[in-house]
């Protein structure tokens, strides 16, 4: 009944609410309270900003409430207790909400603000392990909450005992948004005047940074090859909240151009059999236009653990390189005890192949350092391949405490040494040093592994790999629904695994883009750093989007209910109108993008003939290779058109004598 009352109010007074909120900037103001609270770490602010960046909506960070009150949504980075705000601050917040603003505060404990949030009392606990969203909600608030793992979010494993502090609320006018297993409200929303106030009974750092540095209380319900979106749910909920109270809101899409999601294929070459069998993968990826990343373990020593399988592999490395594939580092020794600080201290820079000689006697490694593993593998590969190495993945996905510190100093850009399910997020994130709440923000981004060929309880085999593909498909589809990327890790050490990979990639939806992992990382960085704003006219029929600076061609924008608008205009900093392509997206939304990276491939289904066209790399920047094979026993022409049907270029012809051969054209 409370929900019905809320929805009735929203429908009846939505126009009034919209009128008040039109004067506010259509963006989020994150209120930084770290200085006022003498908080020497910024883990709460870091976590709040991460959520907003993932949501893709415009935002600012400010410590000034009067500045924040100019924005349609205000999010506090930190908890609010009775001494956090002055009486003047509290009056300001009440006026802000009354005039149509949306206010979100985590861990609210100040009784003076309880009436604004429609609550009566609060009760703390360290033994709440689940948060369940109210399934009765019917609004954009829960647009991206539609899977069992999202409706019920894991905060910690009950066997862990006490976890971090959560607050449960007793409502007095607010509607329930989410509850704990003990029945207390975890999140409530109260309509106040022309606006709304929402409080949630946990700290942002506990559901964001704690998970990213893998210091959660074993909250994962599955450690790999599964879907664990705890951190993502809170970010996507914030986006839904922004959409609910900003009509025709605009956000940055989480996948390049007009793709629904992005697949990154990665291979860890960490055995002699991997070296010997990887050509099956290179060949099939070239045929399919996939640029994968081959992470090489540069084993130049022979010990009880492994042989020196990297030696004399020049032809194999050239084969990977000459066929357009990318490289990353997979350490020197692939040691299982790499994360043990007593065995692998951080060490110092200055290691070389000649002076770094770690060995394992079958049970323990000696002579190893984190610097040595990361530095020497990078140097060896860069010297042998004459290519920069900016991507790292540790052996066995073990994670030394100082790994990011070392990667930072060695100027790596990307790391992929975590399972997405284990760190409870399927999106990239910026690392912090020392795996510490007070660590420095690193320039290294983590791209966690979504799915892999490692199934611990029931190992993969030539007999059951089809079943494993079904597991991958299930996880992939859930990620696609959130616009989240998929990082595939598959060891190229068995021929049947290449068949497995082909079955998986060939079965992906057409609008899933395949992209090399560092290129996606570059896209994600551009997305996080891009600034824009939007305005809507008084009768809410015309939307203008203002772009702040040059835009990466792969960035795209989604306009909520954009199909209902009369016009949508993009303007650059000089006020010049920019041309974007658009397509329908998710119900009544519109997606705007520069260049189509996903183009449907089709042929006459009634014809016994087929033309296969592949492009490589995809996406392309400076050049692209178009590969065509035909079974048609006639001369054919291959012509390039844009999405409007306009002819752009005659590419090449395929004559009868070429039938059965592949034609390549570089443009």
XYZ file of C-alpha atoms in Angstrom:
667
model
C 0.000 0.000 0.000
C 2.870 2.373 0.765
C 4.344 1.750 -2.689
C 1.027 2.498 -4.363
C 0.796 5.783 -2.449
C 4.293 6.723 -3.567
C 3.634 5.915 -7.215
C 0.350 7.854 -7.156
C 2.171 10.880 -5.775
C 4.861 10.595 -8.407
C 2.354 10.439 -11.256
C 0.177 13.260 -10.015
C 2.907 15.668 -8.991
C 5.628 14.603 -11.418
C 5.030 17.678 -13.583
C 5.430 19.989 -10.584
C 8.536 18.132 -9.445
C 9.973 18.406 -12.958
C 9.279 22.153 -13.028
C 11.238 22.698 -9.833
C 14.126 20.449 -10.866
C 14.546 22.046 -14.315
C 16.452 24.919 -12.732
C 18.987 22.453 -11.318
C 21.999 21.170 -13.220
C 21.244 17.736 -14.669
C 24.204 16.127 -12.919
C 25.311 14.607 -9.615
C 27.198 16.537 -6.953
C 29.315 14.256 -4.759
C 29.753 15.938 -1.379
C 33.256 15.319 -0.057
C 33.151 15.252 3.745
C 36.634 13.844 4.290
C 38.147 17.192 5.336
C 35.309 18.073 7.689
C 35.545 14.674 9.338
C 39.377 14.821 9.581
C 39.398 11.598 7.612
C 42.968 11.001 6.425
C 41.890 8.473 3.784
C 39.619 9.071 0.834
C 38.303 5.509 0.457
C 34.692 6.652 0.830
C 35.084 9.429 -1.723
C 36.952 7.076 -4.065
C 34.092 4.576 -3.823
C 31.366 7.158 -4.373
C 33.160 8.534 -7.420
C 33.697 5.039 -8.830
C 29.957 4.346 -8.676
C 29.085 7.582 -10.444
C 31.766 7.082 -13.115
C 30.489 3.570 -13.785
C 26.940 4.908 -13.993
C 28.249 7.248 -16.707
C 26.320 10.340 -15.634
C 27.799 13.869 -15.356
C 29.133 14.773 -11.915
C 31.259 17.138 -9.854
C 32.986 16.742 -6.484
C 32.604 19.529 -3.971
C 32.963 20.117 -0.243
C 30.550 23.057 -0.383
C 26.872 22.313 0.205
C 25.735 25.573 -1.403
C 27.515 24.516 -4.589
C 26.086 20.991 -4.392
C 22.545 22.348 -4.053
C 22.685 23.578 -7.651
C 22.609 19.986 -8.925
C 19.614 17.717 -9.404
C 21.138 14.943 -7.299
C 23.427 15.186 -4.273
C 25.296 12.160 -2.942
C 27.264 12.261 0.282
C 30.535 10.340 0.193
C 30.558 9.644 3.936
C 28.253 8.889 6.837
C 26.385 11.643 8.649
C 26.277 11.632 12.441
C 24.877 14.274 14.775
C 28.043 16.392 14.680
C 28.764 16.166 10.932
C 26.580 19.068 9.774
C 25.660 22.428 11.253
C 22.044 23.437 11.779
C 22.436 25.770 8.807
C 23.625 22.825 6.677
C 20.626 20.758 7.716
C 18.212 23.570 6.883
C 19.919 23.945 3.513
C 19.452 20.243 2.734
C 15.794 20.327 3.728
C 15.187 23.336 1.461
C 17.087 21.630 -1.370
C 14.886 18.523 -1.234
C 11.715 20.549 -0.721
C 12.514 22.442 -3.937
C 12.847 19.281 -6.023
C 16.332 17.937 -5.367
C 17.284 14.311 -4.774
C 19.500 13.642 -1.746
C 21.328 10.364 -0.962
C 23.222 9.792 2.280
C 24.937 6.548 3.333
C 24.992 5.512 7.002
C 22.679 8.286 8.206
C 22.714 8.470 12.021
C 21.723 12.088 12.713
C 18.242 12.149 14.362
C 17.714 15.752 13.238
C 17.516 14.513 9.632
C 15.243 11.535 10.312
C 12.018 13.434 9.379
C 13.539 14.458 6.038
C 14.229 10.805 5.239
C 10.969 9.449 6.681
C 12.597 7.271 9.337
C 12.030 6.931 13.058
C 15.032 5.066 14.430
C 18.209 3.218 13.499
C 19.771 -0.042 14.678
C 23.364 -1.091 13.976
C 24.685 -4.625 13.471
C 27.844 -6.423 12.371
C 26.055 -9.634 11.409
C 23.959 -8.742 8.399
C 25.130 -10.675 5.350
C 22.508 -10.010 2.661
C 20.643 -7.048 1.229
C 17.474 -7.761 -0.720
C 15.860 -5.158 -2.966
C 12.099 -4.773 -2.790
C 10.695 -6.684 -5.772
C 7.497 -4.654 -5.585
C 9.249 -1.595 -6.972
C 8.167 -0.694 -10.482
C 10.367 2.148 -11.629
C 13.714 2.993 -13.177
C 15.254 2.620 -9.718
C 15.604 -1.114 -10.259
C 15.910 -1.151 -14.047
C 19.197 -3.070 -13.914
C 18.240 -5.274 -10.977
C 16.672 -8.287 -12.650
C 18.755 -11.338 -11.767
C 18.649 -13.473 -8.577
C 22.233 -12.438 -7.768
C 21.147 -8.783 -8.051
C 17.864 -8.943 -6.164
C 19.754 -10.474 -3.241
C 23.188 -8.910 -2.823
C 25.862 -10.687 -0.803
C 27.642 -8.479 1.757
C 29.624 -11.236 3.462
C 29.599 -14.933 4.191
C 27.728 -15.892 7.397
C 30.581 -18.202 8.402
C 32.851 -15.138 8.551
C 31.304 -14.060 11.850
C 31.233 -10.309 12.365
C 31.600 -8.168 9.235
C 31.450 -4.407 8.775
C 28.804 -2.293 10.467
C 25.438 -1.826 8.776
C 22.482 0.281 9.869
C 18.876 -0.852 9.768
C 16.074 1.731 9.716
C 12.562 1.806 11.153
C 10.401 3.732 8.686
C 8.050 6.594 9.467
C 6.587 7.618 6.110
C 9.372 6.434 3.810
C 8.928 3.522 1.425
C 11.190 0.490 1.700
C 13.733 0.070 -1.105
C 15.800 -2.800 0.326
C 15.908 -4.939 3.462
C 18.370 -7.104 5.395
C 17.687 -10.703 6.298
C 16.593 -9.580 9.785
C 13.733 -7.552 8.267
C 15.183 -4.114 8.997
C 15.145 -1.608 6.136
C 18.539 -1.285 4.443
C 17.493 1.546 2.114
C 14.478 3.845 2.258
C 13.131 6.607 0.021
C 11.027 9.482 1.284
C 9.110 12.047 -0.751
C 9.558 15.456 0.858
C 8.018 18.511 -0.747
C 8.874 18.412 -4.431
C 11.944 16.221 -3.979
C 13.075 12.998 -2.390
C 15.620 11.819 0.144
C 17.164 8.339 0.227
C 19.393 6.836 2.883
C 21.179 3.509 2.779
C 22.543 1.807 5.859
C 26.071 1.037 4.732
C 29.252 2.797 3.719
C 30.152 3.089 0.025
C 33.686 1.884 0.724
C 32.362 -1.382 2.172
C 30.580 -2.358 -1.045
C 33.050 -0.849 -3.526
C 36.695 -0.481 -2.483
C 36.620 -3.347 0.024
C 35.546 -5.695 -2.761
C 38.002 -4.273 -5.308
C 41.002 -4.899 -3.046
C 39.567 -8.327 -2.192
C 39.299 -7.670 1.514
C 35.621 -8.565 1.632
C 34.289 -11.106 4.086
C 34.199 -13.911 1.497
C 31.019 -12.426 0.075
C 31.340 -14.275 -3.242
C 28.872 -17.135 -3.632
C 31.018 -18.543 -6.448
C 34.700 -17.767 -6.969
C 34.957 -18.016 -10.758
C 32.862 -18.651 -13.874
C 29.907 -17.083 -12.144
C 27.977 -13.845 -11.785
C 28.655 -11.832 -8.613
C 27.566 -8.207 -9.165
C 27.448 -6.769 -5.620
C 29.482 -3.636 -6.390
C 27.891 -3.187 -9.814
C 24.367 -3.281 -8.413
C 24.936 -0.176 -6.283
C 26.396 1.780 -9.211
C 23.589 0.736 -11.548
C 21.020 1.537 -8.855
C 22.434 5.074 -8.681
C 22.053 5.369 -12.445
C 18.448 4.182 -12.152
C 17.834 6.737 -9.424
C 19.269 9.474 -11.648
C 17.048 8.392 -14.539
C 13.977 8.311 -12.312
C 14.313 11.960 -11.298
C 15.972 13.485 -14.379
C 13.644 13.207 -17.328
C 15.459 12.135 -20.497
C 18.714 11.689 -18.590
C 21.888 11.078 -20.589
C 24.661 8.655 -19.699
C 27.818 7.296 -21.286
C 27.401 3.785 -22.636
C 29.696 1.131 -21.153
C 30.649 -0.546 -24.448
C 32.166 1.045 -27.566
C 29.921 2.577 -30.211
C 26.709 0.636 -30.866
C 27.769 -2.656 -29.272
C 25.782 -4.076 -26.378
C 28.842 -5.493 -24.630
C 32.501 -6.260 -25.309
C 34.325 -9.582 -25.288
C 38.080 -9.628 -24.645
C 39.816 -12.893 -25.495
C 43.004 -13.551 -23.516
C 45.348 -16.533 -23.401
C 47.833 -17.423 -20.687
C 50.749 -19.254 -22.315
C 52.329 -20.848 -19.268
C 53.407 -24.334 -20.368
C 55.253 -26.129 -23.123
C 51.994 -27.636 -24.373
C 50.573 -24.128 -24.540
C 53.451 -23.047 -26.757
C 52.983 -26.070 -28.997
C 49.197 -25.794 -29.353
C 48.560 -22.064 -29.509
C 48.647 -22.019 -33.318
C 45.150 -23.565 -33.339
C 43.891 -20.449 -31.564
C 45.881 -17.979 -33.659
C 44.514 -19.527 -36.855
C 40.869 -19.557 -35.760
C 41.086 -16.022 -34.356
C 42.558 -14.700 -37.568
C 39.764 -16.389 -39.502
C 37.148 -14.775 -37.266
C 38.751 -11.330 -37.109
C 39.505 -11.608 -33.385
C 42.491 -9.802 -31.898
C 43.349 -11.727 -28.742
C 46.029 -11.112 -26.118
C 48.682 -13.784 -25.540
C 50.139 -13.451 -22.049
C 53.540 -15.089 -22.099
C 55.365 -16.690 -19.186
C 59.040 -16.151 -20.041
C 60.335 -19.350 -18.467
C 64.077 -19.197 -19.135
C 64.980 -21.336 -16.102
C 64.471 -25.072 -15.565
C 63.482 -26.252 -12.082
C 61.348 -28.833 -10.303
C 58.186 -26.894 -11.098
C 58.496 -26.326 -14.852
C 60.890 -26.498 -17.759
C 62.486 -23.545 -19.565
C 59.781 -23.666 -22.239
C 60.190 -20.035 -23.365
C 63.636 -20.697 -24.816
C 63.877 -21.191 -28.587
C 60.312 -20.026 -29.233
C 61.196 -17.195 -31.595
C 59.189 -18.718 -34.442
C 56.153 -19.167 -32.202
C 56.322 -15.563 -30.987
C 56.696 -14.342 -34.571
C 53.684 -16.449 -35.598
C 51.521 -14.764 -32.948
C 52.823 -11.337 -33.904
C 52.645 -11.777 -37.684
C 49.025 -12.878 -37.429
C 47.999 -9.659 -35.725
C 47.663 -10.810 -32.147
C 48.702 -8.834 -29.032
C 50.942 -9.678 -26.082
C 50.999 -9.314 -22.324
C 53.222 -10.458 -19.486
C 52.393 -13.558 -17.474
C 55.386 -13.333 -15.125
C 58.746 -15.085 -15.272
C 58.135 -18.284 -13.376
C 54.377 -18.791 -12.907
C 54.990 -19.579 -9.236
C 52.058 -20.696 -7.094
C 53.543 -18.994 -3.988
C 53.884 -15.595 -5.699
C 51.466 -13.955 -3.229
C 53.458 -15.026 -0.138
C 55.269 -11.913 1.116
C 57.834 -13.993 2.984
C 58.773 -15.873 -0.199
C 58.228 -13.031 -2.678
C 59.101 -9.707 -1.063
C 58.442 -6.584 -3.099
C 62.129 -6.200 -3.946
C 63.712 -3.409 -5.963
C 63.847 -2.378 -9.605
C 66.903 -3.105 -11.741
C 66.339 -6.809 -12.387
C 67.534 -8.459 -15.590
C 67.387 -11.889 -17.143
C 71.000 -12.389 -16.094
C 70.689 -11.461 -12.411
C 67.135 -12.611 -11.674
C 67.191 -16.400 -11.234
C 64.305 -17.648 -9.055
C 63.925 -21.411 -8.611
C 61.315 -23.729 -7.155
C 62.308 -27.024 -5.544
C 58.857 -28.521 -5.975
C 57.415 -27.059 -2.796
C 58.771 -23.526 -2.335
C 60.388 -20.818 -4.436
C 63.650 -19.071 -3.589
C 65.249 -15.964 -5.053
C 62.015 -14.402 -6.224
C 60.644 -10.857 -5.875
C 57.519 -9.118 -7.126
C 59.674 -6.614 -8.978
C 61.672 -9.408 -10.576
C 58.606 -11.245 -11.893
C 56.988 -8.116 -13.337
C 60.099 -6.279 -14.515
C 62.083 -9.061 -16.172
C 59.090 -10.540 -17.989
C 58.309 -7.097 -19.398
C 61.930 -6.444 -20.430
C 62.378 -9.837 -22.078
C 59.171 -9.577 -24.098
C 59.779 -5.994 -25.146
C 63.293 -6.871 -26.276
C 62.310 -10.041 -28.123
C 59.105 -8.703 -29.702
C 60.096 -5.063 -30.179
C 56.682 -4.114 -28.799
C 55.613 -2.269 -25.636
C 54.160 -4.531 -22.928
C 51.502 -2.734 -20.870
C 49.336 -5.636 -19.670
C 50.043 -8.053 -16.796
C 48.385 -11.132 -15.366
C 49.855 -13.137 -12.510
C 50.210 -16.906 -12.616
C 47.313 -18.751 -10.937
C 45.687 -15.295 -10.440
C 47.553 -15.000 -7.136
C 47.868 -11.429 -5.970
C 50.820 -10.062 -3.941
C 49.931 -7.183 -1.662
C 52.382 -4.841 -3.424
C 51.619 -5.974 -6.979
C 49.959 -2.733 -8.055
C 52.743 -0.659 -6.489
C 55.246 -2.517 -8.670
C 53.118 -2.382 -11.825
C 52.711 1.357 -11.276
C 56.448 1.946 -11.040
C 57.114 -0.227 -14.100
C 54.539 1.756 -16.100
C 52.106 -1.034 -16.812
C 48.659 0.268 -17.758
C 46.479 -2.765 -17.115
C 46.253 -5.727 -14.785
C 43.929 -8.739 -14.925
C 44.874 -10.820 -11.901
C 41.460 -11.093 -10.251
C 38.382 -13.165 -10.905
C 35.369 -10.900 -11.396
C 33.252 -13.124 -9.167
C 35.867 -12.966 -6.405
C 36.076 -9.146 -6.385
C 32.313 -8.821 -6.893
C 32.431 -6.601 -9.976
C 32.395 -7.244 -13.718
C 33.515 -3.748 -14.761
C 37.046 -2.292 -14.928
C 38.252 -0.224 -11.995
C 41.232 1.858 -10.987
C 43.505 0.082 -8.518
C 44.873 1.450 -5.257
C 48.350 0.640 -4.005
C 49.062 -1.842 -1.239
C 45.558 -3.281 -1.401
C 44.877 -0.741 1.320
C 41.922 1.498 2.170
C 44.445 4.322 2.522
C 46.445 3.396 -0.585
C 47.344 5.857 -3.307
C 45.142 5.789 -6.391
C 47.138 3.965 -9.054
C 47.244 4.610 -12.781
C 46.840 0.851 -13.296
C 43.332 -0.346 -14.158
C 42.070 -3.804 -13.285
C 40.078 -5.729 -15.889
C 38.891 -8.770 -13.921
C 38.514 -12.198 -15.513
C 34.855 -13.001 -16.158
C 35.030 -16.576 -17.486
C 37.856 -19.051 -17.955
C 38.715 -22.649 -18.791
C 39.549 -23.300 -15.123
C 36.734 -25.193 -13.383
C 38.061 -26.345 -10.025
C 35.347 -28.744 -8.880
C 34.746 -30.344 -12.271
C 37.753 -29.741 -14.552
C 37.225 -29.169 -18.230
C 37.823 -32.035 -20.661
C 37.249 -33.005 -24.270
C 34.083 -34.793 -23.093
C 32.413 -31.987 -21.118
C 33.555 -28.726 -22.707
C 30.143 -28.168 -24.328
C 28.617 -28.014 -20.846
C 31.206 -25.418 -19.849
C 30.289 -23.266 -22.844
C 26.732 -23.202 -21.486
C 28.085 -21.880 -18.176
C 29.983 -19.188 -20.066
C 26.836 -18.300 -22.015
C 24.801 -17.859 -18.850
C 27.359 -15.526 -17.265
C 27.814 -13.662 -20.558
C 24.099 -12.997 -21.000
C 23.829 -11.549 -17.499
C 26.790 -9.280 -18.190
C 25.289 -8.164 -21.507
C 22.100 -7.128 -19.695
C 24.195 -4.725 -17.606
C 26.369 -3.571 -20.495
C 29.297 -5.132 -18.646
C 32.344 -6.451 -20.526
C 33.432 -10.095 -20.629
C 37.080 -11.103 -20.186
C 37.689 -14.654 -21.367
C 40.802 -16.465 -20.119
C 41.572 -19.700 -21.923
C 44.859 -21.580 -21.821
C 45.819 -22.565 -25.396
C 47.204 -25.956 -24.365
C 44.648 -28.303 -25.931
C 43.262 -28.349 -29.468
C 39.723 -29.069 -28.262
C 39.787 -25.799 -26.309
C 40.065 -23.902 -29.582
C 36.886 -25.670 -30.722
C 35.305 -24.700 -27.422
C 36.322 -21.088 -27.890
C 34.920 -21.089 -31.434
C 31.618 -22.539 -30.240
C 31.393 -19.785 -27.655
C 32.391 -16.818 -29.826
C 30.362 -18.005 -32.830
C 27.274 -18.187 -30.635
C 27.516 -14.663 -29.227
C 24.782 -12.153 -30.076
C 25.663 -10.108 -33.153
C 25.835 -6.862 -31.204
C 28.637 -8.071 -28.901
C 31.947 -6.542 -29.951
C 35.233 -8.436 -29.755
C 38.102 -6.149 -28.784
C 41.714 -6.556 -27.651
C 41.886 -6.024 -23.895
C 44.277 -3.050 -23.761
C 42.239 -1.290 -26.445
C 39.120 -1.741 -24.364
C 41.097 -0.436 -21.391
C 41.953 2.685 -23.410
C 38.261 3.089 -24.252
C 37.306 2.766 -20.577
C 39.831 5.388 -19.508
C 38.511 7.781 -22.164
C 34.967 7.107 -20.947
C 35.813 7.788 -17.297
C 37.585 11.037 -18.120
C 35.044 12.484 -20.542
C 32.883 15.401 -19.433
C 29.526 16.461 -20.837
C 26.294 18.107 -19.740
C 22.740 18.398 -20.979
C 19.758 20.737 -20.842
C 16.117 20.238 -21.708
C 13.665 22.895 -22.801
C 10.696 23.987 -20.699
C 8.137 21.671 -22.280
C 10.625 18.767 -22.191
C 10.578 18.057 -25.911
C 14.042 19.210 -26.973
C 17.296 17.975 -25.452
C 20.714 19.558 -25.979
C 23.910 17.710 -25.071
C 27.089 19.773 -24.644
C 30.407 17.983 -25.246
C 33.403 19.253 -23.319
C 36.438 18.693 -25.545
C 37.343 16.262 -28.309
C 35.510 12.982 -28.033
C 36.944 9.510 -28.511
C 35.218 8.048 -31.578
C 34.205 4.911 -29.660
C 32.278 6.776 -26.957
C 28.513 6.683 -27.233
C 25.585 8.142 -25.298
C 22.237 6.772 -24.201
C 19.258 9.102 -23.810
C 16.555 7.800 -21.503
C 13.202 7.699 -23.331
C 14.909 9.508 -26.187
C 12.439 8.126 -28.700
C 9.769 10.359 -27.142
C 11.688 13.586 -27.769
C 11.142 15.878 -30.759
C 14.841 16.705 -31.133
C 18.236 15.825 -29.627
C 21.185 18.052 -30.490
C 24.913 17.582 -29.781
C 27.064 20.719 -29.552
C 30.838 21.015 -29.243
C 32.622 23.633 -27.149
C 32.362 26.150 -29.979
C 28.604 25.696 -30.243
C 28.850 23.736 -33.482
C 26.314 20.985 -34.051
C 27.810 17.497 -34.359
C 26.435 14.607 -36.359
C 25.849 11.356 -34.519
C 24.246 8.183 -35.743
C 21.416 6.836 -33.608
C 19.421 3.678 -33.062
C 16.673 2.466 -30.774
C 18.022 1.130 -27.508
C 16.383 -0.641 -24.586
C 12.679 0.094 -24.808
C 12.204 3.807 -25.505
C 15.844 4.873 -25.193
C 18.106 6.083 -28.008
C 21.795 5.320 -28.469
C 23.987 7.936 -30.177
C 27.382 7.019 -31.612
C 29.949 8.210 -34.169
C 30.908 5.092 -36.094
C 29.100 1.776 -36.237
C 31.315 -1.029 -34.975
C 28.530 -3.598 -35.134
C 27.027 -4.204 -38.562
C 24.720 -7.127 -39.153
C 26.089 -9.758 -41.506
C 23.470 -11.542 -43.590
C 22.924 -13.395 -46.835
C 20.002 -14.890 -48.710
C 18.884 -17.793 -46.553
C 17.231 -19.403 -49.594
C 20.496 -19.428 -51.526
C 22.804 -22.484 -51.467
C 25.750 -20.095 -51.717
C 27.411 -18.077 -49.012
C 29.747 -15.121 -48.799
C 31.814 -14.876 -45.625
C 33.208 -11.451 -44.762
C 35.511 -10.823 -41.803
C 37.174 -7.601 -40.707
C 40.383 -7.361 -38.724
C 41.161 -5.742 -36.400
C 37.753 -4.866 -35.044
C 37.520 -2.085 -34.039
C 40.021 -0.414 -36.361
C 41.636 2.987 -36.111
C 44.208 3.627 -38.860
C 43.551 0.670 -41.143
C 41.354 -2.366 -41.503
C 41.735 -5.709 -43.268
C 38.621 -7.037 -44.985
C 38.690 -10.744 -45.756
C 36.169 -12.329 -48.122
C 35.510 -15.941 -49.078
C 32.715 -16.999 -51.438
C 31.199 -20.252 -52.654
C 29.321 -18.452 -55.442
C 30.510 -19.697 -58.838
C 30.372 -16.262 -60.449
C 32.411 -13.072 -60.324
C 31.369 -10.922 -57.362
C 32.191 -7.370 -56.239
C 32.780 -6.282 -52.651
C 31.601 -2.712 -52.035
C 31.628 -0.614 -48.851
C 28.462 1.293 -47.866
C 27.728 3.422 -44.811
C 24.743 2.706 -42.571
C 22.518 5.043 -44.586
C 23.143 3.001 -47.736
C 25.501 5.489 -49.348
C 28.290 3.913 -51.386
C 31.692 4.773 -49.957
C 34.274 2.690 -51.831
C 34.727 -0.150 -54.313
C 36.912 -2.559 -52.385
C 37.789 -5.504 -54.634
C 36.403 -8.170 -56.949
C 36.436 -11.911 -56.475
C 36.566 -13.780 -59.766
C 35.723 -17.389 -60.589
C 39.359 -18.383 -60.450
C 39.616 -17.065 -56.892
C 36.720 -19.152 -55.611
C 37.797 -21.132 -52.558
C 40.583 -18.677 -51.799
C 40.435 -15.761 -49.409
C 40.858 -12.224 -50.676
C 42.406 -9.587 -48.396
C 42.154 -5.839 -48.771
C 43.897 -3.347 -46.483
C 42.298 0.099 -46.369
